């Protein structure tokens, strides 16, 4: 005699809790300085765009039609503000999850009287997927992304093939993806991943010279003085 079959429900695997995505950041409980907090309160409504699962209308956001550059992980925003000041004809969207960094960039926007910067305080992976239209950006900046040096953390690195593919799709033809790092193994990974992306073409033979618009950060200048390297990579979206 055959053994009675178990009802299907008993064979089904137990329900699993939803898997947390692997993120490229860990939110630190950093303290906001009082100036940063005031900047967030007073300037946030004008310059911080809420995360929303709807594609951004750049013309409505900036009140004009201009090339748009997305910066991912702007930290304290020194490079963002300096570049936006140098390029008043271009609009910049900076994405950062670290609240003190958002406050610091707002202060800089105010000090320099910048009108061409907006901030989204949210995970850039979701911002890119939900808010940025395909073929809409003239540039993407990813400066010194967290290197996640330990092998077990490599999965947290931002610049991996799926995300680079998504970045490339958001560039307009001819638009450039500019990455920089001071961590050589990550530089090598970036070079391999960007070279393998069919939508992108390297603008240099390997690593690129630092484009003049990217300011040398204090931290970087110190590293260079100690003989540490910095690697820039500038890839352009192919026309097709
Ligand atoms: C090592 S810091 C570099 C900051 C800055 N670009 C610089 O050059 O000084 C990397 C920054 O990326 C931010 N970050 C990492 N992953 C992110 C993500 N998925 N979305 C938004 N910001 C992210 C971190 O909060 C951190 O401030």
Tab-separated table of N, CA, C and O in Angstrom, residues 133-213:
chain	number	residue	atom	x	y	z
A	133	UNK	N	15.232	59.347	-15.507
A	133	UNK	CA	14.767	58.792	-16.790
A	133	UNK	C	15.945	58.251	-17.602
A	133	UNK	O	17.065	58.784	-17.518
A	134	UNK	N	15.700	57.203	-18.418
A	134	UNK	CA	16.743	56.712	-19.304
A	134	UNK	C	17.239	57.820	-20.232
A	134	UNK	O	16.473	58.717	-20.613
A	135	UNK	N	18.510	57.787	-20.595
A	135	UNK	CA	19.147	58.702	-21.547
A	135	UNK	C	18.940	60.176	-21.199
A	135	UNK	O	18.823	61.023	-22.094
A	136	UNK	N	18.882	60.488	-19.898
A	136	UNK	CA	18.538	61.867	-19.535
A	136	UNK	C	19.703	62.663	-18.945
A	136	UNK	O	19.576	63.871	-18.760
A	137	UNK	N	20.836	62.007	-18.622
A	137	UNK	CA	21.903	62.707	-17.890
A	137	UNK	C	23.090	63.018	-18.793
A	137	UNK	O	23.477	62.192	-19.629
A	138	UNK	N	23.700	64.182	-18.572
A	138	UNK	CA	24.918	64.482	-19.324
A	138	UNK	C	26.140	63.943	-18.592
A	138	UNK	O	27.216	63.828	-19.170
A	139	UNK	N	25.988	63.635	-17.315
A	139	UNK	CA	27.126	63.087	-16.579
A	139	UNK	C	26.695	62.430	-15.285
A	139	UNK	O	25.609	62.719	-14.745
A	140	UNK	N	27.554	61.536	-14.799
A	140	UNK	CA	27.366	60.916	-13.477
A	140	UNK	C	28.724	60.945	-12.786
A	140	UNK	O	29.739	60.576	-13.382
A	141	UNK	N	28.736	61.418	-11.536
A	141	UNK	CA	29.979	61.463	-10.751
A	141	UNK	C	29.869	60.500	-9.566
A	141	UNK	O	28.880	60.562	-8.808
A	142	UNK	N	30.863	59.661	-9.423
A	142	UNK	CA	30.941	58.782	-8.245
A	142	UNK	C	32.372	58.909	-7.725
A	142	UNK	O	33.287	58.269	-8.229
A	143	UNK	N	32.540	59.823	-6.745
A	143	UNK	CA	33.888	60.126	-6.263
A	143	UNK	C	34.144	59.433	-4.921
A	143	UNK	O	33.416	59.646	-3.958
A	144	UNK	N	35.172	58.630	-4.889
A	144	UNK	CA	35.603	57.931	-3.685
A	144	UNK	C	34.463	57.163	-3.011
A	144	UNK	O	34.186	57.365	-1.831
A	145	UNK	N	33.800	56.287	-3.745
A	145	UNK	CA	32.756	55.463	-3.110
A	145	UNK	C	33.414	54.558	-2.059
A	145	UNK	O	34.601	54.224	-2.169
A	146	UNK	N	32.625	54.185	-1.038
A	146	UNK	CA	33.185	53.357	0.043
A	146	UNK	C	33.863	52.127	-0.558
A	146	UNK	O	33.232	51.393	-1.319
A	147	UNK	N	35.157	51.895	-0.199
A	147	UNK	CA	35.894	50.808	-0.871
A	147	UNK	C	35.564	49.409	-0.355
A	147	UNK	O	35.855	48.438	-1.024
A	148	UNK	N	34.956	49.311	0.826
A	148	UNK	CA	34.626	48.001	1.399
A	148	UNK	C	35.789	47.026	1.169
A	148	UNK	O	35.674	46.078	0.393
A	149	UNK	N	36.930	47.269	1.866
A	149	UNK	CA	38.136	46.482	1.569
A	149	UNK	C	38.066	45.000	1.948
A	149	UNK	O	38.724	44.193	1.324
A	150	UNK	N	37.258	44.649	2.978
A	150	UNK	CA	37.241	43.230	3.382
A	150	UNK	C	36.497	42.392	2.345
A	150	UNK	O	35.436	42.813	1.865
A	151	UNK	N	37.028	41.198	2.099
A	151	UNK	CA	36.455	40.347	1.042
A	151	UNK	C	34.959	40.092	1.288
A	151	UNK	O	34.150	40.152	0.354
A	152	UNK	N	34.592	39.841	2.550
A	152	UNK	CA	33.188	39.506	2.812
A	152	UNK	C	32.254	40.717	2.575
A	152	UNK	O	31.042	40.573	2.546
A	153	UNK	N	32.855	41.904	2.443
A	153	UNK	CA	32.054	43.109	2.192
A	153	UNK	C	32.048	43.540	0.728
A	153	UNK	O	31.387	44.513	0.381
A	154	UNK	N	32.814	42.826	-0.116
A	154	UNK	CA	32.909	43.273	-1.513
A	154	UNK	C	31.533	43.386	-2.169
A	154	UNK	O	31.328	44.224	-3.049
A	155	UNK	N	30.594	42.568	-1.718
A	155	UNK	CA	29.246	42.619	-2.317
A	155	UNK	C	28.564	43.969	-2.070
A	155	UNK	O	27.586	44.301	-2.730
A	156	UNK	N	29.081	44.732	-1.113
A	156	UNK	CA	28.485	46.049	-0.835
A	156	UNK	C	29.005	47.148	-1.768
A	156	UNK	O	28.485	48.262	-1.760
A	157	UNK	N	30.063	46.853	-2.509
A	157	UNK	CA	30.609	47.896	-3.394
A	157	UNK	C	29.553	48.329	-4.397
A	157	UNK	O	28.855	47.500	-4.987
A	158	UNK	N	29.488	49.643	-4.583
A	158	UNK	CA	28.452	50.218	-5.442
A	158	UNK	C	28.678	49.855	-6.913
A	158	UNK	O	27.729	49.531	-7.632
A	159	UNK	N	29.946	49.918	-7.342
A	159	UNK	CA	30.196	49.804	-8.785
A	159	UNK	C	30.400	48.352	-9.200
A	159	UNK	O	31.513	47.848	-9.264
A	160	UNK	N	29.267	47.682	-9.417
A	160	UNK	CA	29.230	46.300	-9.871
A	160	UNK	C	28.419	46.299	-11.154
A	160	UNK	O	27.691	47.248	-11.434
A	161	UNK	N	28.493	45.189	-11.900
A	161	UNK	CA	27.990	45.249	-13.280
A	161	UNK	C	26.511	45.641	-13.392
A	161	UNK	O	26.170	46.433	-14.276
A	162	UNK	N	25.636	45.126	-12.518
A	162	UNK	CA	24.211	45.453	-12.688
A	162	UNK	C	23.984	46.957	-12.499
A	162	UNK	O	23.263	47.598	-13.276
A	163	UNK	N	24.613	47.535	-11.476
A	163	UNK	CA	24.395	48.961	-11.208
A	163	UNK	C	25.048	49.819	-12.287
A	163	UNK	O	24.483	50.836	-12.709
A	164	UNK	N	26.224	49.395	-12.759
A	164	UNK	CA	26.893	50.155	-13.828
A	164	UNK	C	26.027	50.122	-15.090
A	164	UNK	O	25.893	51.135	-15.798
A	165	UNK	N	25.390	48.992	-15.365
A	165	UNK	CA	24.466	48.907	-16.506
A	165	UNK	C	23.319	49.894	-16.345
A	165	UNK	O	22.939	50.603	-17.289
A	166	UNK	N	22.788	49.990	-15.126
A	166	UNK	CA	21.680	50.927	-14.863
A	166	UNK	C	22.159	52.374	-14.999
A	166	UNK	O	21.444	53.232	-15.531
A	167	UNK	N	23.381	52.653	-14.554
A	167	UNK	CA	23.937	54.009	-14.695
A	167	UNK	C	24.077	54.355	-16.179
A	167	UNK	O	23.662	55.433	-16.618
A	168	UNK	N	24.653	53.416	-16.946
A	168	UNK	CA	24.894	53.668	-18.375
A	168	UNK	C	23.580	53.971	-19.096
A	168	UNK	O	23.527	54.855	-19.964
A	169	UNK	N	22.528	53.259	-18.726
A	169	UNK	CA	21.221	53.499	-19.381
A	169	UNK	C	20.683	54.892	-19.110
A	169	UNK	O	19.905	55.420	-19.904
A	170	UNK	N	21.047	55.488	-17.971
A	170	UNK	CA	20.515	56.829	-17.642
A	170	UNK	C	21.298	57.942	-18.335
A	170	UNK	O	20.860	59.097	-18.329
A	171	UNK	N	22.484	57.607	-18.900
A	171	UNK	CA	23.266	58.635	-19.598
A	171	UNK	C	22.696	58.872	-20.982
A	171	UNK	O	22.290	57.925	-21.676
A	172	UNK	N	22.701	60.126	-21.408
A	172	UNK	CA	22.407	60.429	-22.812
A	172	UNK	C	23.629	60.000	-23.625
A	172	UNK	O	24.739	59.958	-23.090
A	173	UNK	N	23.449	59.674	-24.918
A	173	UNK	CA	24.610	59.324	-25.728
A	173	UNK	C	25.670	60.418	-25.634
A	173	UNK	O	25.355	61.607	-25.714
A	174	UNK	N	26.921	60.015	-25.425
A	174	UNK	CA	28.013	60.993	-25.260
A	174	UNK	C	28.199	61.434	-23.816
A	174	UNK	O	29.235	62.008	-23.476
A	175	UNK	N	27.209	61.200	-22.975
A	175	UNK	CA	27.313	61.569	-21.552
A	175	UNK	C	28.376	60.702	-20.878
A	175	UNK	O	28.654	59.587	-21.325
A	176	UNK	N	28.978	61.234	-19.796
A	176	UNK	CA	30.103	60.507	-19.202
A	176	UNK	C	29.845	60.057	-17.760
A	176	UNK	O	29.200	60.757	-16.976
A	177	UNK	N	30.390	58.891	-17.461
A	177	UNK	CA	30.405	58.361	-16.094
A	177	UNK	C	31.830	58.546	-15.581
A	177	UNK	O	32.776	57.993	-16.147
A	178	UNK	N	31.969	59.381	-14.544
A	178	UNK	CA	33.298	59.695	-14.001
A	178	UNK	C	33.380	59.136	-12.583
A	178	UNK	O	32.639	59.563	-11.699
A	179	UNK	N	34.285	58.188	-12.387
A	179	UNK	CA	34.482	57.598	-11.064
A	179	UNK	C	35.915	57.879	-10.619
A	179	UNK	O	36.817	57.986	-11.463
A	180	UNK	N	36.106	57.997	-9.309
A	180	UNK	CA	37.466	58.159	-8.785
A	180	UNK	C	37.577	57.362	-7.501
A	180	UNK	O	36.606	57.251	-6.736
A	181	UNK	N	38.748	56.793	-7.276
A	181	UNK	CA	38.980	56.056	-6.026
A	181	UNK	C	40.454	56.119	-5.658
A	181	UNK	O	41.311	56.305	-6.526
A	182	UNK	N	40.729	55.959	-4.352
A	182	UNK	CA	42.115	55.891	-3.917
A	182	UNK	C	42.450	54.471	-3.445
A	182	UNK	O	43.458	54.260	-2.783
A	183	UNK	N	41.584	53.528	-3.758
A	183	UNK	CA	41.780	52.132	-3.318
A	183	UNK	C	42.041	51.289	-4.558
A	183	UNK	O	41.130	51.019	-5.329
A	184	UNK	N	43.307	50.904	-4.727
A	184	UNK	CA	43.703	50.286	-6.006
A	184	UNK	C	42.885	49.041	-6.387
A	184	UNK	O	42.455	48.931	-7.551
A	185	UNK	N	42.602	48.127	-5.444
A	185	UNK	CA	41.823	46.955	-5.879
A	185	UNK	C	40.429	47.345	-6.396
A	185	UNK	O	39.895	46.715	-7.309
A	186	UNK	N	39.860	48.404	-5.806
A	186	UNK	CA	38.536	48.859	-6.285
A	186	UNK	C	38.693	49.530	-7.654
A	186	UNK	O	37.864	49.355	-8.539
A	187	UNK	N	39.805	50.271	-7.837
A	187	UNK	CA	40.060	50.889	-9.142
A	187	UNK	C	40.115	49.806	-10.222
A	187	UNK	O	39.534	49.945	-11.308
A	188	UNK	N	40.788	48.698	-9.887
A	188	UNK	CA	40.914	47.609	-10.872
A	188	UNK	C	39.542	47.000	-11.166
A	188	UNK	O	39.211	46.693	-12.313
A	189	UNK	N	38.725	46.851	-10.099
A	189	UNK	CA	37.367	46.318	-10.309
A	189	UNK	C	36.555	47.274	-11.183
A	189	UNK	O	35.859	46.864	-12.111
A	190	UNK	N	36.661	48.588	-10.886
A	190	UNK	CA	35.923	49.581	-11.687
A	190	UNK	C	36.332	49.488	-13.155
A	190	UNK	O	35.481	49.486	-14.040
A	191	UNK	N	37.639	49.413	-13.387
A	191	UNK	CA	38.116	49.372	-14.775
A	191	UNK	C	37.564	48.133	-15.487
A	191	UNK	O	37.102	48.226	-16.634
A	192	UNK	N	37.566	47.006	-14.794
A	192	UNK	CA	37.075	45.767	-15.411
A	192	UNK	C	35.571	45.865	-15.689
A	192	UNK	O	35.096	45.541	-16.789
A	193	UNK	N	34.810	46.354	-14.713
A	193	UNK	CA	33.347	46.387	-14.840
A	193	UNK	C	32.912	47.427	-15.891
A	193	UNK	O	32.031	47.165	-16.711
A	194	UNK	N	33.540	48.588	-15.861
A	194	UNK	CA	33.164	49.632	-16.833
A	194	UNK	C	33.557	49.215	-18.258
A	194	UNK	O	32.808	49.445	-19.208
A	195	UNK	N	34.723	48.568	-18.388
A	195	UNK	CA	35.168	48.127	-19.712
A	195	UNK	C	34.219	47.057	-20.268
A	195	UNK	O	33.970	47.002	-21.480
A	196	UNK	N	33.661	46.236	-19.363
A	196	UNK	CA	32.780	45.141	-19.807
A	196	UNK	C	31.368	45.627	-20.135
A	196	UNK	O	30.576	44.862	-20.697
A	197	UNK	N	31.024	46.857	-19.799
A	197	UNK	CA	29.652	47.348	-20.033
A	197	UNK	C	29.505	47.760	-21.510
A	197	UNK	O	30.160	48.718	-21.958
A	198	UNK	N	28.639	47.063	-22.262
A	198	UNK	CA	28.563	47.316	-23.706
A	198	UNK	C	28.118	48.739	-24.068
A	198	UNK	O	28.456	49.221	-25.149
A	199	UNK	N	27.369	49.414	-23.174
A	199	UNK	CA	26.902	50.773	-23.508
A	199	UNK	C	28.000	51.829	-23.332
A	199	UNK	O	27.807	52.979	-23.721
A	200	UNK	N	29.122	51.445	-22.712
A	200	UNK	CA	30.146	52.451	-22.381
A	200	UNK	C	31.434	52.240	-23.170
A	200	UNK	O	31.791	51.107	-23.501
A	201	UNK	N	32.123	53.362	-23.454
A	201	UNK	CA	33.440	53.305	-24.097
A	201	UNK	C	34.401	54.130	-23.259
A	201	UNK	O	34.050	55.245	-22.815
A	202	UNK	N	35.595	53.629	-23.033
A	202	UNK	CA	36.592	54.358	-22.245
A	202	UNK	C	37.062	55.588	-23.029
A	202	UNK	O	37.322	55.499	-24.229
A	203	UNK	N	37.140	56.742	-22.349
A	203	UNK	CA	37.618	57.952	-23.027
A	203	UNK	C	39.150	58.015	-22.968
A	203	UNK	O	39.746	58.928	-23.535
A	204	UNK	N	39.771	57.096	-22.209
A	204	UNK	CA	41.230	57.094	-22.061
A	204	UNK	C	41.723	55.672	-22.323
A	204	UNK	O	40.925	54.748	-22.441
A	205	UNK	N	43.041	55.533	-22.370
A	205	UNK	CA	43.593	54.186	-22.472
A	205	UNK	C	43.798	53.707	-21.038
A	205	UNK	O	44.825	53.983	-20.424
A	206	UNK	N	42.803	53.084	-20.446
A	206	UNK	CA	42.892	52.682	-19.036
A	206	UNK	C	42.402	53.806	-18.133
A	206	UNK	O	41.348	54.403	-18.380
A	207	UNK	N	43.179	54.126	-17.095
A	207	UNK	CA	42.761	55.198	-16.179
A	207	UNK	C	42.933	56.554	-16.870
A	207	UNK	O	43.775	56.712	-17.754
A	208	UNK	N	42.094	57.511	-16.450
A	208	UNK	CA	42.104	58.829	-17.103
A	208	UNK	C	42.879	59.824	-16.238
A	208	UNK	O	42.931	59.671	-15.009
A	209	UNK	N	43.450	60.863	-16.847
A	209	UNK	CA	43.991	61.945	-16.019
A	209	UNK	C	42.836	62.611	-15.275
A	209	UNK	O	41.703	62.601	-15.774
A	210	UNK	N	43.105	63.171	-14.080
A	210	UNK	CA	42.010	63.829	-13.336
A	210	UNK	C	41.468	64.994	-14.148
A	210	UNK	O	42.220	65.914	-14.478
A	211	UNK	N	40.173	64.964	-14.506
A	211	UNK	CA	39.621	66.098	-15.239
A	211	UNK	C	39.739	67.363	-14.386
A	211	UNK	O	39.577	67.316	-13.158
A	212	UNK	N	40.010	68.501	-15.029
A	212	UNK	CA	40.303	69.740	-14.292
A	212	UNK	C	39.142	70.150	-13.381
A	212	UNK	O	39.358	70.794	-12.356
A	213	UNK	N	37.893	69.753	-13.711
A	213	UNK	CA	36.762	70.201	-12.884
A	213	UNK	C	36.707	69.494	-11.536
A	213	UNK	O	36.059	69.961	-10.613
